[in-house]
Amino acid sequence: MLFFWRFSTTKSISYPAGIKIRITAILKEQPRFAGNIQKFNLAGIKVITWRYPEYRYGDRLTVVGIVKNNSLETPVIEKEERSEKPLQGKQ
């Protein structure tokens, strides 16, 4: 039963072609690279964008684009910068 739940939560979502969407999510996979592009799934939709800047597993991204064939091609992507503050210990 747990397997079915896991499978059902990882399915792609079907978005109507031509609509503009905005998704903010954490990248749950390492992007795949081919030539000058990178591809990855974000919140159930395929994102196809230029190779640079490179994104990686764990990045929090906001993606805005128009759906075409259940993917976003060359969308606008904003990456939330990670906080690099050191942990404060008790003194």
Short mmCIF file of N, CA, C and O in Angstrom, two decimals:
data_model
loop_
_atom_site.label_atom_id
_atom_site.label_comp_id
_atom_site.label_asym_id
_atom_site.label_seq_id
_atom_site.Cartn_x
_atom_site.Cartn_y
_atom_site.Cartn_z
N MET A 1 0.83 -1.19 0.00
CA MET A 1 0.00 0.00 0.00
C MET A 1 0.88 1.26 0.00
O MET A 1 0.57 2.22 -0.68
N LEU A 2 1.98 1.24 0.72
CA LEU A 2 2.87 2.39 0.74
C LEU A 2 3.45 2.63 -0.65
O LEU A 2 3.58 3.77 -1.08
N PHE A 3 3.78 1.56 -1.38
CA PHE A 3 4.32 1.71 -2.73
C PHE A 3 3.32 2.45 -3.62
O PHE A 3 3.69 3.35 -4.34
N PHE A 4 2.06 2.08 -3.55
CA PHE A 4 1.04 2.74 -4.37
C PHE A 4 0.96 4.22 -4.02
O PHE A 4 0.91 5.06 -4.90
N TRP A 5 1.00 4.56 -2.75
CA TRP A 5 0.95 5.98 -2.34
C TRP A 5 2.15 6.73 -2.89
O TRP A 5 2.01 7.80 -3.43
N ARG A 6 3.32 6.15 -2.81
CA ARG A 6 4.54 6.78 -3.31
C ARG A 6 4.44 6.98 -4.82
O ARG A 6 4.75 8.03 -5.34
N PHE A 7 3.99 5.97 -5.52
CA PHE A 7 3.85 6.07 -6.96
C PHE A 7 2.85 7.15 -7.34
O PHE A 7 3.09 7.96 -8.22
N SER A 8 1.75 7.20 -6.64
CA SER A 8 0.71 8.16 -6.99
C SER A 8 1.13 9.60 -6.69
O SER A 8 0.62 10.52 -7.31
N THR A 9 2.06 9.81 -5.78
CA THR A 9 2.49 11.18 -5.48
C THR A 9 3.60 11.66 -6.40
O THR A 9 3.94 12.83 -6.38
N THR A 10 4.16 10.78 -7.24
CA THR A 10 5.24 11.19 -8.12
C THR A 10 4.79 11.31 -9.58
O THR A 10 5.59 11.59 -10.44
N LYS A 11 3.50 11.10 -9.86
CA LYS A 11 3.01 11.20 -11.22
C LYS A 11 3.08 12.64 -11.71
O LYS A 11 2.99 13.58 -10.94
N SER A 12 3.21 12.79 -13.02
CA SER A 12 3.19 14.11 -13.62
C SER A 12 1.78 14.68 -13.59
O SER A 12 0.80 13.96 -13.68
N ILE A 13 1.72 15.99 -13.48
CA ILE A 13 0.44 16.69 -13.51
C ILE A 13 0.25 17.18 -14.94
O ILE A 13 1.18 17.66 -15.57
N SER A 14 -0.96 17.08 -15.45
CA SER A 14 -1.24 17.53 -16.80
C SER A 14 -1.79 18.95 -16.75
O SER A 14 -2.82 19.20 -16.14
N TYR A 15 -1.08 19.88 -17.38
CA TYR A 15 -1.51 21.27 -17.45
C TYR A 15 -2.01 21.56 -18.86
O TYR A 15 -1.41 21.10 -19.83
N PRO A 16 -3.06 22.35 -19.02
CA PRO A 16 -3.54 22.70 -20.36
C PRO A 16 -2.51 23.52 -21.13
O PRO A 16 -1.86 24.40 -20.56
N ALA A 17 -2.35 23.23 -22.41
CA ALA A 17 -1.39 23.96 -23.25
C ALA A 17 -1.81 25.42 -23.37
O ALA A 17 -2.99 25.75 -23.40
N GLY A 18 -0.80 26.29 -23.38
CA GLY A 18 -1.04 27.71 -23.60
C GLY A 18 -1.26 28.54 -22.36
O GLY A 18 -1.30 29.77 -22.44
N ILE A 19 -1.40 27.90 -21.18
CA ILE A 19 -1.61 28.70 -19.97
C ILE A 19 -0.26 29.06 -19.36
O ILE A 19 0.71 28.34 -19.49
N LYS A 20 -0.24 30.18 -18.68
CA LYS A 20 0.96 30.62 -17.99
C LYS A 20 0.88 30.13 -16.55
O LYS A 20 -0.15 30.32 -15.89
N ILE A 21 1.94 29.48 -16.09
CA ILE A 21 1.95 28.99 -14.71
C ILE A 21 3.19 29.48 -13.98
O ILE A 21 4.19 29.82 -14.59
N ARG A 22 3.06 29.49 -12.66
CA ARG A 22 4.17 29.85 -11.77
C ARG A 22 4.24 28.75 -10.72
O ARG A 22 3.25 28.47 -10.05
N ILE A 23 5.43 28.16 -10.59
CA ILE A 23 5.63 27.07 -9.64
C ILE A 23 6.84 27.42 -8.77
O ILE A 23 7.88 27.81 -9.29
N THR A 24 6.69 27.27 -7.46
CA THR A 24 7.82 27.39 -6.55
C THR A 24 7.95 26.06 -5.83
O THR A 24 6.99 25.59 -5.20
N ALA A 25 9.11 25.43 -5.96
CA ALA A 25 9.32 24.11 -5.37
C ALA A 25 10.81 23.84 -5.24
O ALA A 25 11.64 24.53 -5.82
N ILE A 26 11.12 22.80 -4.48
CA ILE A 26 12.50 22.34 -4.32
C ILE A 26 12.78 21.27 -5.36
O ILE A 26 11.98 20.35 -5.54
N LEU A 27 13.90 21.39 -6.04
CA LEU A 27 14.29 20.44 -7.07
C LEU A 27 14.62 19.11 -6.41
O LEU A 27 15.54 19.01 -5.61
N LYS A 28 13.85 18.07 -6.75
CA LYS A 28 13.98 16.76 -6.11
C LYS A 28 14.83 15.78 -6.91
O LYS A 28 14.90 14.60 -6.58
N GLU A 29 15.46 16.23 -7.97
CA GLU A 29 16.30 15.37 -8.79
C GLU A 29 17.44 16.20 -9.37
O GLU A 29 17.36 17.42 -9.44
N GLN A 30 18.49 15.52 -9.79
CA GLN A 30 19.59 16.20 -10.45
C GLN A 30 19.19 16.43 -11.91
O GLN A 30 18.69 15.52 -12.56
N PRO A 31 19.37 17.64 -12.45
CA PRO A 31 19.02 17.89 -13.86
C PRO A 31 19.82 17.00 -14.80
O PRO A 31 20.93 16.57 -14.48
N ARG A 32 19.25 16.74 -15.97
CA ARG A 32 19.93 16.00 -17.04
C ARG A 32 20.42 17.02 -18.06
O ARG A 32 19.69 17.93 -18.43
N PHE A 33 21.64 16.85 -18.52
CA PHE A 33 22.25 17.79 -19.46
C PHE A 33 22.40 17.16 -20.83
O PHE A 33 22.76 15.99 -20.94
N ALA A 34 22.13 17.95 -21.87
CA ALA A 34 22.31 17.52 -23.25
C ALA A 34 22.71 18.75 -24.06
O ALA A 34 21.89 19.63 -24.29
N GLY A 35 23.98 18.80 -24.43
CA GLY A 35 24.46 19.97 -25.18
C GLY A 35 24.33 21.24 -24.37
O GLY A 35 24.83 21.33 -23.26
N ASN A 36 23.60 22.21 -24.91
CA ASN A 36 23.44 23.50 -24.24
C ASN A 36 22.17 23.62 -23.41
O ASN A 36 21.77 24.74 -23.06
N ILE A 37 21.50 22.50 -23.15
CA ILE A 37 20.27 22.56 -22.36
C ILE A 37 20.34 21.66 -21.13
O ILE A 37 21.17 20.77 -21.05
N GLN A 38 19.44 21.93 -20.19
CA GLN A 38 19.25 21.04 -19.04
C GLN A 38 17.76 20.80 -18.90
O GLN A 38 16.94 21.66 -19.23
N LYS A 39 17.41 19.61 -18.43
CA LYS A 39 16.02 19.22 -18.25
C LYS A 39 15.84 18.67 -16.85
O LYS A 39 16.71 17.97 -16.33
N PHE A 40 14.69 19.00 -16.25
CA PHE A 40 14.35 18.44 -14.95
C PHE A 40 12.85 18.56 -14.74
O PHE A 40 12.17 19.31 -15.44
N ASN A 41 12.33 17.78 -13.80
CA ASN A 41 10.93 17.86 -13.42
C ASN A 41 10.82 18.68 -12.15
O ASN A 41 11.62 18.51 -11.23
N LEU A 42 9.85 19.56 -12.13
CA LEU A 42 9.61 20.39 -10.95
C LEU A 42 8.11 20.39 -10.68
O LEU A 42 7.33 20.86 -11.52
N ALA A 43 7.72 19.84 -9.56
CA ALA A 43 6.31 19.78 -9.16
C ALA A 43 5.43 19.18 -10.25
O ALA A 43 4.33 19.65 -10.51
N GLY A 44 5.93 18.14 -10.92
CA GLY A 44 5.12 17.40 -11.88
C GLY A 44 5.14 17.91 -13.31
O GLY A 44 4.38 17.42 -14.13
N ILE A 45 5.98 18.88 -13.63
CA ILE A 45 6.05 19.36 -15.01
C ILE A 45 7.51 19.38 -15.46
O ILE A 45 8.41 19.68 -14.68
N LYS A 46 7.72 19.02 -16.73
CA LYS A 46 9.08 19.01 -17.28
C LYS A 46 9.51 20.44 -17.59
O LYS A 46 8.78 21.20 -18.21
N VAL A 47 10.72 20.79 -17.16
CA VAL A 47 11.28 22.11 -17.42
C VAL A 47 12.49 21.92 -18.34
O VAL A 47 13.37 21.11 -18.06
N ILE A 48 12.52 22.67 -19.43
CA ILE A 48 13.64 22.63 -20.38
C ILE A 48 14.19 24.04 -20.45
O ILE A 48 13.46 24.99 -20.78
N THR A 49 15.48 24.20 -20.14
CA THR A 49 16.08 25.53 -20.10
C THR A 49 17.54 25.46 -20.55
O THR A 49 18.08 24.39 -20.78
N TRP A 50 18.16 26.61 -20.67
CA TRP A 50 19.57 26.67 -21.05
C TRP A 50 20.43 26.01 -19.99
O TRP A 50 20.06 25.94 -18.83
N ARG A 51 21.59 25.57 -20.39
CA ARG A 51 22.50 24.86 -19.49
C ARG A 51 22.97 25.74 -18.33
O ARG A 51 23.17 25.27 -17.22
N TYR A 52 23.18 27.01 -18.60
CA TYR A 52 23.67 27.92 -17.55
C TYR A 52 22.64 28.99 -17.26
O TYR A 52 22.03 29.51 -18.20
N PRO A 53 22.42 29.34 -16.01
CA PRO A 53 23.10 28.80 -14.84
C PRO A 53 22.63 27.37 -14.57
O PRO A 53 21.47 27.04 -14.81
N GLU A 54 23.53 26.54 -14.08
CA GLU A 54 23.18 25.17 -13.75
C GLU A 54 22.43 25.13 -12.42
O GLU A 54 22.77 25.84 -11.48
N TYR A 55 21.41 24.30 -12.38
CA TYR A 55 20.65 24.07 -11.15
C TYR A 55 21.03 22.70 -10.62
O TYR A 55 21.55 21.86 -11.36
N ARG A 56 20.74 22.44 -9.34
CA ARG A 56 21.11 21.15 -8.77
C ARG A 56 20.07 20.70 -7.75
O ARG A 56 19.24 21.49 -7.29
N TYR A 57 20.16 19.43 -7.42
CA TYR A 57 19.27 18.83 -6.43
C TYR A 57 19.25 19.70 -5.17
O TYR A 57 20.28 20.13 -4.69
N GLY A 58 18.05 19.98 -4.66
CA GLY A 58 17.90 20.74 -3.43
C GLY A 58 17.70 22.23 -3.62
O GLY A 58 17.34 22.93 -2.67
N ASP A 59 17.92 22.73 -4.85
CA ASP A 59 17.68 24.16 -5.10
C ASP A 59 16.20 24.47 -5.00
O ASP A 59 15.36 23.70 -5.49
N ARG A 60 15.88 25.60 -4.38
CA ARG A 60 14.50 26.08 -4.34
C ARG A 60 14.33 27.05 -5.51
O ARG A 60 14.99 28.08 -5.56
N LEU A 61 13.45 26.67 -6.45
CA LEU A 61 13.28 27.43 -7.68
C LEU A 61 11.86 27.96 -7.82
O LEU A 61 10.90 27.30 -7.42
N THR A 62 11.74 29.13 -8.41
CA THR A 62 10.46 29.66 -8.86
C THR A 62 10.54 29.73 -10.37
O THR A 62 11.43 30.37 -10.92
N VAL A 63 9.61 29.04 -11.03
CA VAL A 63 9.61 28.92 -12.49
C VAL A 63 8.32 29.51 -13.03
O VAL A 63 7.24 29.19 -12.54
N VAL A 64 8.44 30.39 -14.02
CA VAL A 64 7.28 31.00 -14.67
C VAL A 64 7.41 30.76 -16.16
O VAL A 64 8.45 31.05 -16.76
N GLY A 65 6.35 30.21 -16.77
CA GLY A 65 6.39 29.97 -18.20
C GLY A 65 5.05 29.54 -18.75
O GLY A 65 4.08 29.38 -18.00
N ILE A 66 5.00 29.36 -20.04
CA ILE A 66 3.78 28.94 -20.73
C ILE A 66 3.90 27.46 -21.07
O ILE A 66 4.92 27.01 -21.61
N VAL A 67 2.86 26.71 -20.77
CA VAL A 67 2.85 25.27 -20.98
C VAL A 67 2.74 24.95 -22.47
O VAL A 67 1.91 25.52 -23.18
N LYS A 68 3.62 24.04 -22.91
CA LYS A 68 3.61 23.54 -24.28
C LYS A 68 3.95 22.06 -24.21
O LYS A 68 5.04 21.71 -23.73
N ASN A 69 3.06 21.20 -24.63
CA ASN A 69 3.27 19.74 -24.59
C ASN A 69 3.61 19.27 -23.18
O ASN A 69 4.53 18.49 -22.99
N ASN A 70 2.91 19.78 -22.19
CA ASN A 70 3.09 19.45 -20.77
C ASN A 70 4.52 19.70 -20.29
O ASN A 70 5.07 18.97 -19.46
N SER A 71 5.16 20.73 -20.84
CA SER A 71 6.48 21.14 -20.38
C SER A 71 6.59 22.65 -20.48
O SER A 71 5.76 23.31 -21.10
N LEU A 72 7.60 23.18 -19.82
CA LEU A 72 7.90 24.61 -19.91
C LEU A 72 9.24 24.73 -20.63
O LEU A 72 10.25 24.20 -20.16
N GLU A 73 9.24 25.39 -21.77
CA GLU A 73 10.47 25.55 -22.54
C GLU A 73 10.97 26.98 -22.39
O GLU A 73 10.24 27.92 -22.62
N THR A 74 12.23 27.11 -22.00
CA THR A 74 12.91 28.39 -21.73
C THR A 74 12.07 29.31 -20.85
O THR A 74 11.79 30.45 -21.22
N PRO A 75 11.66 28.84 -19.67
CA PRO A 75 10.91 29.69 -18.74
C PRO A 75 11.84 30.65 -18.00
O PRO A 75 13.06 30.53 -18.07
N VAL A 76 11.23 31.58 -17.29
CA VAL A 76 12.00 32.46 -16.40
C VAL A 76 12.16 31.70 -15.09
O VAL A 76 11.18 31.22 -14.53
N ILE A 77 13.41 31.58 -14.60
CA ILE A 77 13.68 30.82 -13.38
C ILE A 77 14.43 31.70 -12.40
O ILE A 77 15.42 32.32 -12.75
N GLU A 78 13.93 31.72 -11.17
CA GLU A 78 14.61 32.41 -10.08
C GLU A 78 15.01 31.37 -9.04
O GLU A 78 14.21 30.52 -8.68
N LYS A 79 16.25 31.45 -8.60
CA LYS A 79 16.76 30.51 -7.60
C LYS A 79 16.88 31.24 -6.27
O LYS A 79 17.47 32.31 -6.20
N GLU A 80 16.29 30.65 -5.23
CA GLU A 80 16.40 31.23 -3.89
C GLU A 80 17.78 30.89 -3.35
O GLU A 80 18.18 29.73 -3.34
N GLU A 81 18.50 31.91 -2.96
CA GLU A 81 19.84 31.69 -2.43
C GLU A 81 19.76 30.99 -1.07
O GLU A 81 18.91 31.32 -0.25
N ARG A 82 20.66 30.07 -0.87
CA ARG A 82 20.71 29.34 0.40
C ARG A 82 21.38 30.19 1.45
O ARG A 82 22.34 30.89 1.18
N SER A 83 20.90 30.10 2.66
CA SER A 83 21.52 30.81 3.77
C SER A 83 22.74 30.03 4.21
O SER A 83 22.68 28.84 4.49
N GLU A 84 23.87 30.69 4.25
CA GLU A 84 25.13 30.03 4.64
C GLU A 84 25.57 30.46 6.05
O GLU A 84 26.73 30.43 6.38
N LYS A 85 24.59 30.86 6.86
CA LYS A 85 24.93 31.28 8.23
C LYS A 85 25.38 30.08 9.05
O LYS A 85 24.75 29.04 9.03
N PRO A 86 26.47 30.24 9.78
CA PRO A 86 26.90 29.14 10.65
C PRO A 86 25.93 28.99 11.83
O PRO A 86 25.31 29.96 12.25
N LEU A 87 25.81 27.77 12.30
CA LEU A 87 24.96 27.54 13.47
C LEU A 87 25.59 28.18 14.71
O LEU A 87 26.78 28.08 14.91
N GLN A 88 24.76 28.82 15.50
CA GLN A 88 25.23 29.47 16.72
C GLN A 88 25.10 28.47 17.87
O GLN A 88 24.04 27.95 18.12
N GLY A 89 26.21 28.25 18.58
CA GLY A 89 26.17 27.37 19.75
C GLY A 89 26.01 28.18 21.03
O GLY A 89 26.15 29.40 21.04
N LYS A 90 25.66 27.50 22.11
CA LYS A 90 25.56 28.18 23.41
C LYS A 90 26.94 28.53 23.89
O LYS A 90 27.87 27.77 23.77
N GLN A 91 27.06 29.70 24.48
CA GLN A 91 28.36 30.12 24.98
C GLN A 91 28.34 30.27 26.48
O GLN A 91 27.43 30.53 27.11
#
